[in-house]
Tab-separated table of C-alpha atoms and ligand atoms in Angstrom:
chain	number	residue	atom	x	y	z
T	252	UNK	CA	113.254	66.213	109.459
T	253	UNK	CA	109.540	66.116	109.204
T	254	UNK	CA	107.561	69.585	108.652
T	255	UNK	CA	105.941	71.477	110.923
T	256	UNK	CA	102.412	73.220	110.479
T	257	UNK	CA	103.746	76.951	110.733
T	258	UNK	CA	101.026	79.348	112.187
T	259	UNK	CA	103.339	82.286	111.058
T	260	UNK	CA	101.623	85.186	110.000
T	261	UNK	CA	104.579	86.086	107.395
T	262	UNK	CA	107.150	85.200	106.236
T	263	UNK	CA	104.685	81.931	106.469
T	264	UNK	CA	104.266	78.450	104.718
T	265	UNK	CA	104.911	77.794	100.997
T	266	UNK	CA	102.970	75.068	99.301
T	267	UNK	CA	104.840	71.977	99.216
T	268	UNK	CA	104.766	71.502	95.862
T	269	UNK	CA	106.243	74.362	95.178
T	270	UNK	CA	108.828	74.442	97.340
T	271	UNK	CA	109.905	70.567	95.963
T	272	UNK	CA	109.623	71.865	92.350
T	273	UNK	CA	112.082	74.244	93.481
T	274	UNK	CA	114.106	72.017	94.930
T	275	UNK	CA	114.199	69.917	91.889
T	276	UNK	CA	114.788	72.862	89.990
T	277	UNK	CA	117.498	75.150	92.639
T	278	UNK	CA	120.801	74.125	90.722
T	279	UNK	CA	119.730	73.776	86.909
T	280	UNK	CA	116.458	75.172	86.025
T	281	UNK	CA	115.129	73.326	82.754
T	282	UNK	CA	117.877	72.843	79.859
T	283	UNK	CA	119.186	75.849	81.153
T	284	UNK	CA	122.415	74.502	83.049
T	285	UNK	CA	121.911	77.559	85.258
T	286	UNK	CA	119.555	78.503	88.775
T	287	UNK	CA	117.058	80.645	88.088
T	288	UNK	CA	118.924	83.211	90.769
T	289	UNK	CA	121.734	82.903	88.221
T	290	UNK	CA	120.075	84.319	85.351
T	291	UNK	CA	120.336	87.704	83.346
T	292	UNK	CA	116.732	89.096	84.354
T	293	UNK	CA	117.102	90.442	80.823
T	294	UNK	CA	117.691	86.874	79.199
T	295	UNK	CA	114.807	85.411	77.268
T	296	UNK	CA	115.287	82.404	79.464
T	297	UNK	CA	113.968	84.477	82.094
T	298	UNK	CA	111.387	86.722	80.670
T	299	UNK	CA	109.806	83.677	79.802
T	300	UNK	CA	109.087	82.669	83.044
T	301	UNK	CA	108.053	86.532	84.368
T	302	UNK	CA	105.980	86.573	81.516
T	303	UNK	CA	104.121	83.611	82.352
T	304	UNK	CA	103.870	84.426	86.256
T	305	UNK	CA	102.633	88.019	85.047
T	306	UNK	CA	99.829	85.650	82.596
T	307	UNK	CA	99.465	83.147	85.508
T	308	UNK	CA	98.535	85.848	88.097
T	309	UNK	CA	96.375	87.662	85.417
T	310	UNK	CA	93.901	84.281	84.863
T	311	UNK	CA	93.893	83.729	88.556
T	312	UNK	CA	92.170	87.115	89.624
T	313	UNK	CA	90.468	87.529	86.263
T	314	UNK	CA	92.382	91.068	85.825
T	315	UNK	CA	91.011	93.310	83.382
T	316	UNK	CA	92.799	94.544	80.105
T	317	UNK	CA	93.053	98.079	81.575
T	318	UNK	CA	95.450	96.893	84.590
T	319	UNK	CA	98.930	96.517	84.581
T	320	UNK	CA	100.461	94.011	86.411
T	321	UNK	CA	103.795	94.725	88.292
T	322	UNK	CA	106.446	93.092	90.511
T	323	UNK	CA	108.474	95.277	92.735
T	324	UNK	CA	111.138	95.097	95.220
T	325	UNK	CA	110.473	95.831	98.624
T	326	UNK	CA	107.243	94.821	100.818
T	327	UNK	CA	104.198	96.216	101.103
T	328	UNK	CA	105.135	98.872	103.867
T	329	UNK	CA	107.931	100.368	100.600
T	330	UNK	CA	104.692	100.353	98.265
T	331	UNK	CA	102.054	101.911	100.896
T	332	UNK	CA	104.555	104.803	101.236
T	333	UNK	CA	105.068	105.311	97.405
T	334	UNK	CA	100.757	105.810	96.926
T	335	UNK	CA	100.790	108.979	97.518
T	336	UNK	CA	103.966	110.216	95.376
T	337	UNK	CA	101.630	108.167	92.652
T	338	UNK	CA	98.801	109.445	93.357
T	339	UNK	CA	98.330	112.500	95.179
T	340	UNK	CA	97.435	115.205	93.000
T	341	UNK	CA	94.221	117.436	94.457
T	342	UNK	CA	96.588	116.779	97.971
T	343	UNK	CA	93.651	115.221	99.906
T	344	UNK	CA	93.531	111.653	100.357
T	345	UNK	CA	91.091	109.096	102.870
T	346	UNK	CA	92.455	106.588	104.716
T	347	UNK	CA	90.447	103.936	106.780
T	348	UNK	CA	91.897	103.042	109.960
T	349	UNK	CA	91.387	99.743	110.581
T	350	UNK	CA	94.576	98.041	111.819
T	351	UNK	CA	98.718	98.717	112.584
T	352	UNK	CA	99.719	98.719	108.641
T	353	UNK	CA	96.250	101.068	107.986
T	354	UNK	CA	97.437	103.351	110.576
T	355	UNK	CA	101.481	103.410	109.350
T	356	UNK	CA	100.086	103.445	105.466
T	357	UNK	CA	98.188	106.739	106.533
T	358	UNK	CA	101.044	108.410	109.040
T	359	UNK	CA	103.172	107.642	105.738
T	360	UNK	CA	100.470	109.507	103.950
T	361	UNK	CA	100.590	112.858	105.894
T	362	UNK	CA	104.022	113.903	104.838
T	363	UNK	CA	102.757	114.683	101.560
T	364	UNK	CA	99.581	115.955	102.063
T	365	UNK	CA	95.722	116.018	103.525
T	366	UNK	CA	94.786	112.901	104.972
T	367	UNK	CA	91.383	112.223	106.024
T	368	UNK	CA	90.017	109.142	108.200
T	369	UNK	CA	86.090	108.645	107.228
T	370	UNK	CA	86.301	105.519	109.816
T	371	UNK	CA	88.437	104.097	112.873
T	372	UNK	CA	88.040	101.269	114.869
T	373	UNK	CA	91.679	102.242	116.680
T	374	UNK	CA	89.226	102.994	120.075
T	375	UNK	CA	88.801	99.780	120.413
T	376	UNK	CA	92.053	97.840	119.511
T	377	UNK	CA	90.727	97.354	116.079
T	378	UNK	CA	88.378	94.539	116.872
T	379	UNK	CA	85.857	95.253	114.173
T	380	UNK	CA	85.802	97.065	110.794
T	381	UNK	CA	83.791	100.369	111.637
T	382	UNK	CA	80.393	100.575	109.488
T	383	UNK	CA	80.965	102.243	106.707
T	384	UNK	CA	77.560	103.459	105.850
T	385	UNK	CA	78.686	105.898	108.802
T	386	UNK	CA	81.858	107.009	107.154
T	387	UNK	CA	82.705	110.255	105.925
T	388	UNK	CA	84.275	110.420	102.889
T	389	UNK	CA	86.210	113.288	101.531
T	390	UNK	CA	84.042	113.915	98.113
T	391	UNK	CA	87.375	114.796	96.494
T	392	UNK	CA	90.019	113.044	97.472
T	393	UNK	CA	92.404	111.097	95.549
T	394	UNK	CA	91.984	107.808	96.972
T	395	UNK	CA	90.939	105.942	99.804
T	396	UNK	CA	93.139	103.607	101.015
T	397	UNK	CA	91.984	100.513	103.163
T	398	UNK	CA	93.718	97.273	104.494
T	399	UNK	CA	91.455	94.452	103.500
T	400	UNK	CA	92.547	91.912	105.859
T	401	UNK	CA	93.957	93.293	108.928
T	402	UNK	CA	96.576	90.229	109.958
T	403	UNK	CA	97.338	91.437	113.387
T	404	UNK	CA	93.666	91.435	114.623
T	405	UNK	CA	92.023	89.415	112.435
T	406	UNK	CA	89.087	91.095	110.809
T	407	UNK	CA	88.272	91.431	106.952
T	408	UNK	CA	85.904	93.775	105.102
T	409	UNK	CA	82.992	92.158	104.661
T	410	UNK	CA	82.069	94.873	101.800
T	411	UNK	CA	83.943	97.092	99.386
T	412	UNK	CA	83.701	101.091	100.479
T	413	UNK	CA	81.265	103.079	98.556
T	414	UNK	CA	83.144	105.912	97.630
T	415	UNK	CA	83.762	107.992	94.865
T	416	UNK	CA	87.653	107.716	94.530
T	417	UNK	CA	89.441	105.127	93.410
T	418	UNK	CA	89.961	102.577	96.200
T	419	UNK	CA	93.752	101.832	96.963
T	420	UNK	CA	94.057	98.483	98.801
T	421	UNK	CA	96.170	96.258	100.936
T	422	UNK	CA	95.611	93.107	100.122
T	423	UNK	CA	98.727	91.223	101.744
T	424	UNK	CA	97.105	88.887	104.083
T	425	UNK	CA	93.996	88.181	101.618
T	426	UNK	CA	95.089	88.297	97.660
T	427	UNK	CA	94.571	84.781	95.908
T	428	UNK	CA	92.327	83.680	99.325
T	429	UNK	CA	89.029	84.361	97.838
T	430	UNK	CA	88.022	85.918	94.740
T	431	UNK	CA	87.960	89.738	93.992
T	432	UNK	CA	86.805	91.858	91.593
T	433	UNK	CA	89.813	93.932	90.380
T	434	UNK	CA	87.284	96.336	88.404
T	435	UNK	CA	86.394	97.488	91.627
T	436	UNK	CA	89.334	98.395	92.785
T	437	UNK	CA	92.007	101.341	91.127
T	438	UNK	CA	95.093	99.684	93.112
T	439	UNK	CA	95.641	96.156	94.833
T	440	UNK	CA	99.014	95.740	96.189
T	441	UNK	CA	100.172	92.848	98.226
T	442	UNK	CA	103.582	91.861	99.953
T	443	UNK	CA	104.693	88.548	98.838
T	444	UNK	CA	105.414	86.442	101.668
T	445	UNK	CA	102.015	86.016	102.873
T	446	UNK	CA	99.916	84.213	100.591
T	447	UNK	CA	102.731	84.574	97.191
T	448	UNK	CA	106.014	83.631	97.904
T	449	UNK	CA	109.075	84.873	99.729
T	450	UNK	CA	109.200	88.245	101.396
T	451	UNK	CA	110.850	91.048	99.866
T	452	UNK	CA	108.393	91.240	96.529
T	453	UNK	CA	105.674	93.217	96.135
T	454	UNK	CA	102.445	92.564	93.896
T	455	UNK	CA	100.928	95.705	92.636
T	456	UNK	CA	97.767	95.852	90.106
T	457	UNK	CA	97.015	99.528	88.538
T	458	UNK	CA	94.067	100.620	86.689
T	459	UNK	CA	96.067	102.326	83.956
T	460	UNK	CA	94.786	105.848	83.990
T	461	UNK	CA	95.899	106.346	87.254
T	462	UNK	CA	99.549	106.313	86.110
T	463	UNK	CA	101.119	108.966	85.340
T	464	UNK	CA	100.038	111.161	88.493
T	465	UNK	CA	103.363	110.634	89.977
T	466	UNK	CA	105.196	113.880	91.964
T	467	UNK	CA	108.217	115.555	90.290
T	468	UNK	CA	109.887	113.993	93.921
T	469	UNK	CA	108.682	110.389	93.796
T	470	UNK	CA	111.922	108.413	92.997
T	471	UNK	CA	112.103	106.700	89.422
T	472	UNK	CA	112.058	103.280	91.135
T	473	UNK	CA	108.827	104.082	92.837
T	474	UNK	CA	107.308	105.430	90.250
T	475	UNK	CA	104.565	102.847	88.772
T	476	UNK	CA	104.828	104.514	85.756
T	477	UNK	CA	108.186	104.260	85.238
T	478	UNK	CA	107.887	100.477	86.268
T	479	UNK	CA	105.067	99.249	83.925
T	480	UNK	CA	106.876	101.125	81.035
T	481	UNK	CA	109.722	98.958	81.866
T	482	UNK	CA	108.099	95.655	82.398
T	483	UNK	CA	108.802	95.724	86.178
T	484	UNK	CA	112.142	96.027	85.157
T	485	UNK	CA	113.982	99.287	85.376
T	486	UNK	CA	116.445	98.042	87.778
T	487	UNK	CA	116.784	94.331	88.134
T	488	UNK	CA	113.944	92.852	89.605
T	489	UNK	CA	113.595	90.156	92.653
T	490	UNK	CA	114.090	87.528	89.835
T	491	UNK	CA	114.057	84.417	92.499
T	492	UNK	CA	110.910	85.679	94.219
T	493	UNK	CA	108.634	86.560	91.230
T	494	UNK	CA	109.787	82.642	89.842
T	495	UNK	CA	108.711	81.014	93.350
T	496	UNK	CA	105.693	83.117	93.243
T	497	UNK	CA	104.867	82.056	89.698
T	498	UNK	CA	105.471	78.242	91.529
T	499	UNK	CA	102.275	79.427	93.535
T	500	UNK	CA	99.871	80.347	91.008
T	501	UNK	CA	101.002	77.409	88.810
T	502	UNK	CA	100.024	75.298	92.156
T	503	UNK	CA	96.323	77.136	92.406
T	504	UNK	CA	95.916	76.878	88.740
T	505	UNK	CA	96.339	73.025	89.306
T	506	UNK	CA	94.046	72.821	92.321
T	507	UNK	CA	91.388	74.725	90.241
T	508	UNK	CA	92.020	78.617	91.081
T	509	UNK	CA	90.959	81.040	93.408
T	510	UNK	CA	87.115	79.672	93.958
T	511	UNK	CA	88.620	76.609	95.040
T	512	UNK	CA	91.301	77.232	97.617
T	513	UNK	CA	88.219	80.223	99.096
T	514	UNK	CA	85.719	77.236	100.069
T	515	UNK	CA	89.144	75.613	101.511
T	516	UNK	CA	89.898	78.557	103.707
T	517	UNK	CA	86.290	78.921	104.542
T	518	UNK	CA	86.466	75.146	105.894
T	519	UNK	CA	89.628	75.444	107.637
T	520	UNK	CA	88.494	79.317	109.048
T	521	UNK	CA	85.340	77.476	110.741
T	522	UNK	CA	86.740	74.540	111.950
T	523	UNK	CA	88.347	76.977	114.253
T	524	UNK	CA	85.925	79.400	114.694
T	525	UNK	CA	83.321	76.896	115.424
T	526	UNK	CA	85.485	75.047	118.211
T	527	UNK	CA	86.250	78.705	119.825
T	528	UNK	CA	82.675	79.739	120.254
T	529	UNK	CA	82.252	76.782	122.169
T	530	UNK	CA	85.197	76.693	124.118
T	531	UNK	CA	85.482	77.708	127.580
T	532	UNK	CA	88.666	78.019	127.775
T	533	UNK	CA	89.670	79.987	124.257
T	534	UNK	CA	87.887	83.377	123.239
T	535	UNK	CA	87.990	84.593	119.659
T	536	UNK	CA	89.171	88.256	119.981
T	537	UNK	CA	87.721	89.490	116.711
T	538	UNK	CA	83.588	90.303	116.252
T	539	UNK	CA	82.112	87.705	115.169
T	540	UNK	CA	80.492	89.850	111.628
T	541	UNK	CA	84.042	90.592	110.597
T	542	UNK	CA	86.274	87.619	111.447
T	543	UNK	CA	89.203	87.202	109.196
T	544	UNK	CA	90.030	83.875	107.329
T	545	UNK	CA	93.427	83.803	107.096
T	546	UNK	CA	94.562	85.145	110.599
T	547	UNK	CA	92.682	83.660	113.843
T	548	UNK	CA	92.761	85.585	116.870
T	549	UNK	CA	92.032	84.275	120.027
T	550	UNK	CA	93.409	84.816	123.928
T	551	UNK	CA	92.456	82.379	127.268
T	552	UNK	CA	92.457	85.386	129.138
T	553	UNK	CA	95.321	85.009	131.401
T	554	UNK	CA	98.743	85.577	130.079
T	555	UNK	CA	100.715	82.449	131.574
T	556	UNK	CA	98.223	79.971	130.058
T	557	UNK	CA	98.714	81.618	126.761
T	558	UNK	CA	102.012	81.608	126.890
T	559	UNK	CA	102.079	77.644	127.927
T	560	UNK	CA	99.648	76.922	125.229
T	561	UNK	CA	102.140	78.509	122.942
T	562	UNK	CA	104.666	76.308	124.314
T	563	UNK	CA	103.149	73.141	124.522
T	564	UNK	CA	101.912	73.793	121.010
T	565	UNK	CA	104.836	74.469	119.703
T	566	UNK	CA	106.008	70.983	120.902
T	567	UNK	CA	103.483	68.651	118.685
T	568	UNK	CA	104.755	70.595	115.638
T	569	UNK	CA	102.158	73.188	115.508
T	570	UNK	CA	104.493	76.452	115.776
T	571	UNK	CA	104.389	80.030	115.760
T	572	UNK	CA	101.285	80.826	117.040
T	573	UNK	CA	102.056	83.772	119.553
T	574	UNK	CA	99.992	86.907	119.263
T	575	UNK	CA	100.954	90.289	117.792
T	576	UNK	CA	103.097	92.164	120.698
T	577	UNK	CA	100.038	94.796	120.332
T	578	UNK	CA	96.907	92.321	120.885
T	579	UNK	CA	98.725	89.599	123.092
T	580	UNK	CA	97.414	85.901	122.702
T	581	UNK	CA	97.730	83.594	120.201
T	582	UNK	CA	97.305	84.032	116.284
T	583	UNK	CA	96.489	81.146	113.627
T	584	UNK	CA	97.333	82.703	110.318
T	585	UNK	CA	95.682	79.854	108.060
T	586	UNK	CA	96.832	81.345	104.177
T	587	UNK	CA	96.232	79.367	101.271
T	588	UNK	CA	99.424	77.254	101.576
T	589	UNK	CA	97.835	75.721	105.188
T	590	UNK	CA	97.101	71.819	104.761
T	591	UNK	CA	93.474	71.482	106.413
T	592	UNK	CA	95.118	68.619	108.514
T	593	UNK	CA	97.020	71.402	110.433
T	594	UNK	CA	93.640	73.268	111.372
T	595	UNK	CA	92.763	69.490	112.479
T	596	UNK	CA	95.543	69.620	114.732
T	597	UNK	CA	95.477	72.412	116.123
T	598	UNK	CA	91.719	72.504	117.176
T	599	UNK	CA	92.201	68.903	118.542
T	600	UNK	CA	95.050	70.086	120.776
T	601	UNK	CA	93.558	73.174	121.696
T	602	UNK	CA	90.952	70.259	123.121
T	603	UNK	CA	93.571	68.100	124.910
T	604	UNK	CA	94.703	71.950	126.785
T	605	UNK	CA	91.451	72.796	127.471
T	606	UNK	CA	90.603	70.006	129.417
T	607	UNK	CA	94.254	69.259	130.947
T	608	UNK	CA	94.168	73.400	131.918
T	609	UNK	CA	90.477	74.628	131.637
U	235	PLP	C1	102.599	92.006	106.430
U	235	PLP	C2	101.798	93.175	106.055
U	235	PLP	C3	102.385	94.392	105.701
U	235	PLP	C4	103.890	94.632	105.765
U	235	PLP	O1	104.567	93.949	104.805
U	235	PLP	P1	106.156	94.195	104.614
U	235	PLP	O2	106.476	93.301	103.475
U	235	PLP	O3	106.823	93.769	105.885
U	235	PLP	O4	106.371	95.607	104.325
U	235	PLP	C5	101.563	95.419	105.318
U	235	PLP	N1	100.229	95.275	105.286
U	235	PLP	C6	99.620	94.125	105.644
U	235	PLP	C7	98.128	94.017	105.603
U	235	PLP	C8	100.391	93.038	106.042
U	235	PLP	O5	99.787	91.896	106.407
């Protein structure tokens, strides 16, 4: 059966390649005689390949010496609730409120202590990230937390927050899409199945003085501590999902690394874009200033023809394009792993339904 372009915002495509090499691969990895799902995660045989994802993911973002580099179970809703068990210690914490997972990271947040919100676009659906030379930051908090890329509405920060704390970020729907500098950041943590690999795996990158904050209650296997004194290891690890995400950086190594693969989002991102500002039938939902490149919002205004578009869509082979429950409409998530022929076919049969049902 052929492939289809899959709009999914995540669990969502895999680069070919990588899923062929692990095809090839599924039943005897190397000289191994075994499947990588079959092997000790303790086994040198396998610590060779975490140890070059770990290296792989480290060239990729250009991460400093003073970060540690883990791979944890769980997504990135497990990891937003462990921040503050890591790294609450004054009790007061800011949280920008920017989308769904901002808002849950921060509800998580308030069961263990003060949380502040210095901005909020929830008024208004979350069509915009709020200006932040307007927010008020808590001068001595322990964090801030923001969500980068907000994948159910569709806007990114345009700029980093200027605040004193460390900044704590969700970066699921962005990491790997464009470059970033890590030194900025104290925390980046991603869920996997996004713009990485399979769901169920978390990446998380700590500045290492901020370990070793942790509360007496934070569980062991929460505890980033704990897990970058064992190597990611201290129970076993999601050993199939950290070897198909080391697939995916060895693929954008190949294509030429992060730079690369941004000026291919930015292409696909305004091949859509440009077509929706002039349609009359499809309106972007997101403002213009801080429109996302990875997830493309967009509604016709009137439910049945966005549910038919969906529909008839879904028919040529360009699938899962439905709207967030919250938002309504349709959503393009475009990650890294999205051919720019699918963008191609999409805009041209958003076209063809524009002028069969404009
Ligand atoms: C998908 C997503 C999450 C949730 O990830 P899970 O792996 O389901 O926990 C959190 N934050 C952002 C920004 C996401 O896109």
């Amino acid at each position: 059966m052929d492939r289809v372009y899959n709009f999914s915002p995540g669990p969502s495509m895999l680069a070919l390649p990588v899923l062929e090499k692990a095809q090839k691969d599924l039943v005897a990895y190397g000289d191994t005689g075994m499947s990588v799902m079959e092997m000790s995660h303790r086994s040198k045989m396998y610590t060779d390949i975490y140890d070059k994802t770990v290296a792989d993911l480290r060239e990729l973002m250009n991460i400093p010496e003073d970060y540690e580099v883990l791979f944890l179970q769980g997504g990135a809703t497990q990891q937003f609730s462990a921040i503050p068990l890591n790294l609450m210690v004054t009790g007061k914490a800011d949280y920008l409120d920017t989308g769904n997972f901002a808002h849950l990271a921060a509800e998580e947040a308030k069961r263990y202590g003060e949380v502040s919100i210095p901005a909020s676009s929830r008024e208004d659906n979350y069509t915009y990230i709020p200006d932040l030379e307007k927010a008020s930051y808590t001068p001595d908090a322990d964090y801030l937390h923001f969500t980068q890329n907000n994948t159910i509405y569709g806007t990114r920060f345009v700029e980093l927050p200027k605040t004193a704390a460390p900044l704590v970020c969700d970066a699921s729907s962005m990491i790997l899409s464009e470059p970033m500098d890590v030194s900025k950041y104290g925390v980046i943590y991603a869920g996997a199945q996004k713009n990485i690999g399979p769901s169920g795996l978390c990446v998380l990158i700590v500045r290492r003085d901020l370990l070793g904050k942790a509360s007496a209650v934070c569980p062991k296997l929460l505890n980033w501590e704990v897990q970058a004194k064992a190597g990611s290891m201290y129970n076993t690890p999601n050993t199939w999902g950290i070897y198909l995400a080391g697939l995916t950086f060895e693929w954008l190594k190949e294509l030429g690394g992060v730079e690369v693969i941004e000026r291919a989002n930015i292409a696909k991102a305004a091949l859509l874009y440009d077509f929706l500002d002039e349609s009359k039938l499809f309106k972007p939902t997101a403002q213009k200033k801080y429109r996302s490149r990875m997830n493309v919002t967009f509604v016709t205004g009137d439910e049945e023809k966005d549910a038919a578009f969906v529909k008839a869509a879904a028919k040529e082979g360009l699938v899962n394009l439905k709207g967030h429950r919250t938002v309504g409409g349709m959503r393009a998530s475009i990650y890294n792993a999205m051919p720019e022929e699918g963008v191609r076919k999409l805009v041209a049969f958003m076209k063809k339904f524009e002028v069969e049902n404009g």
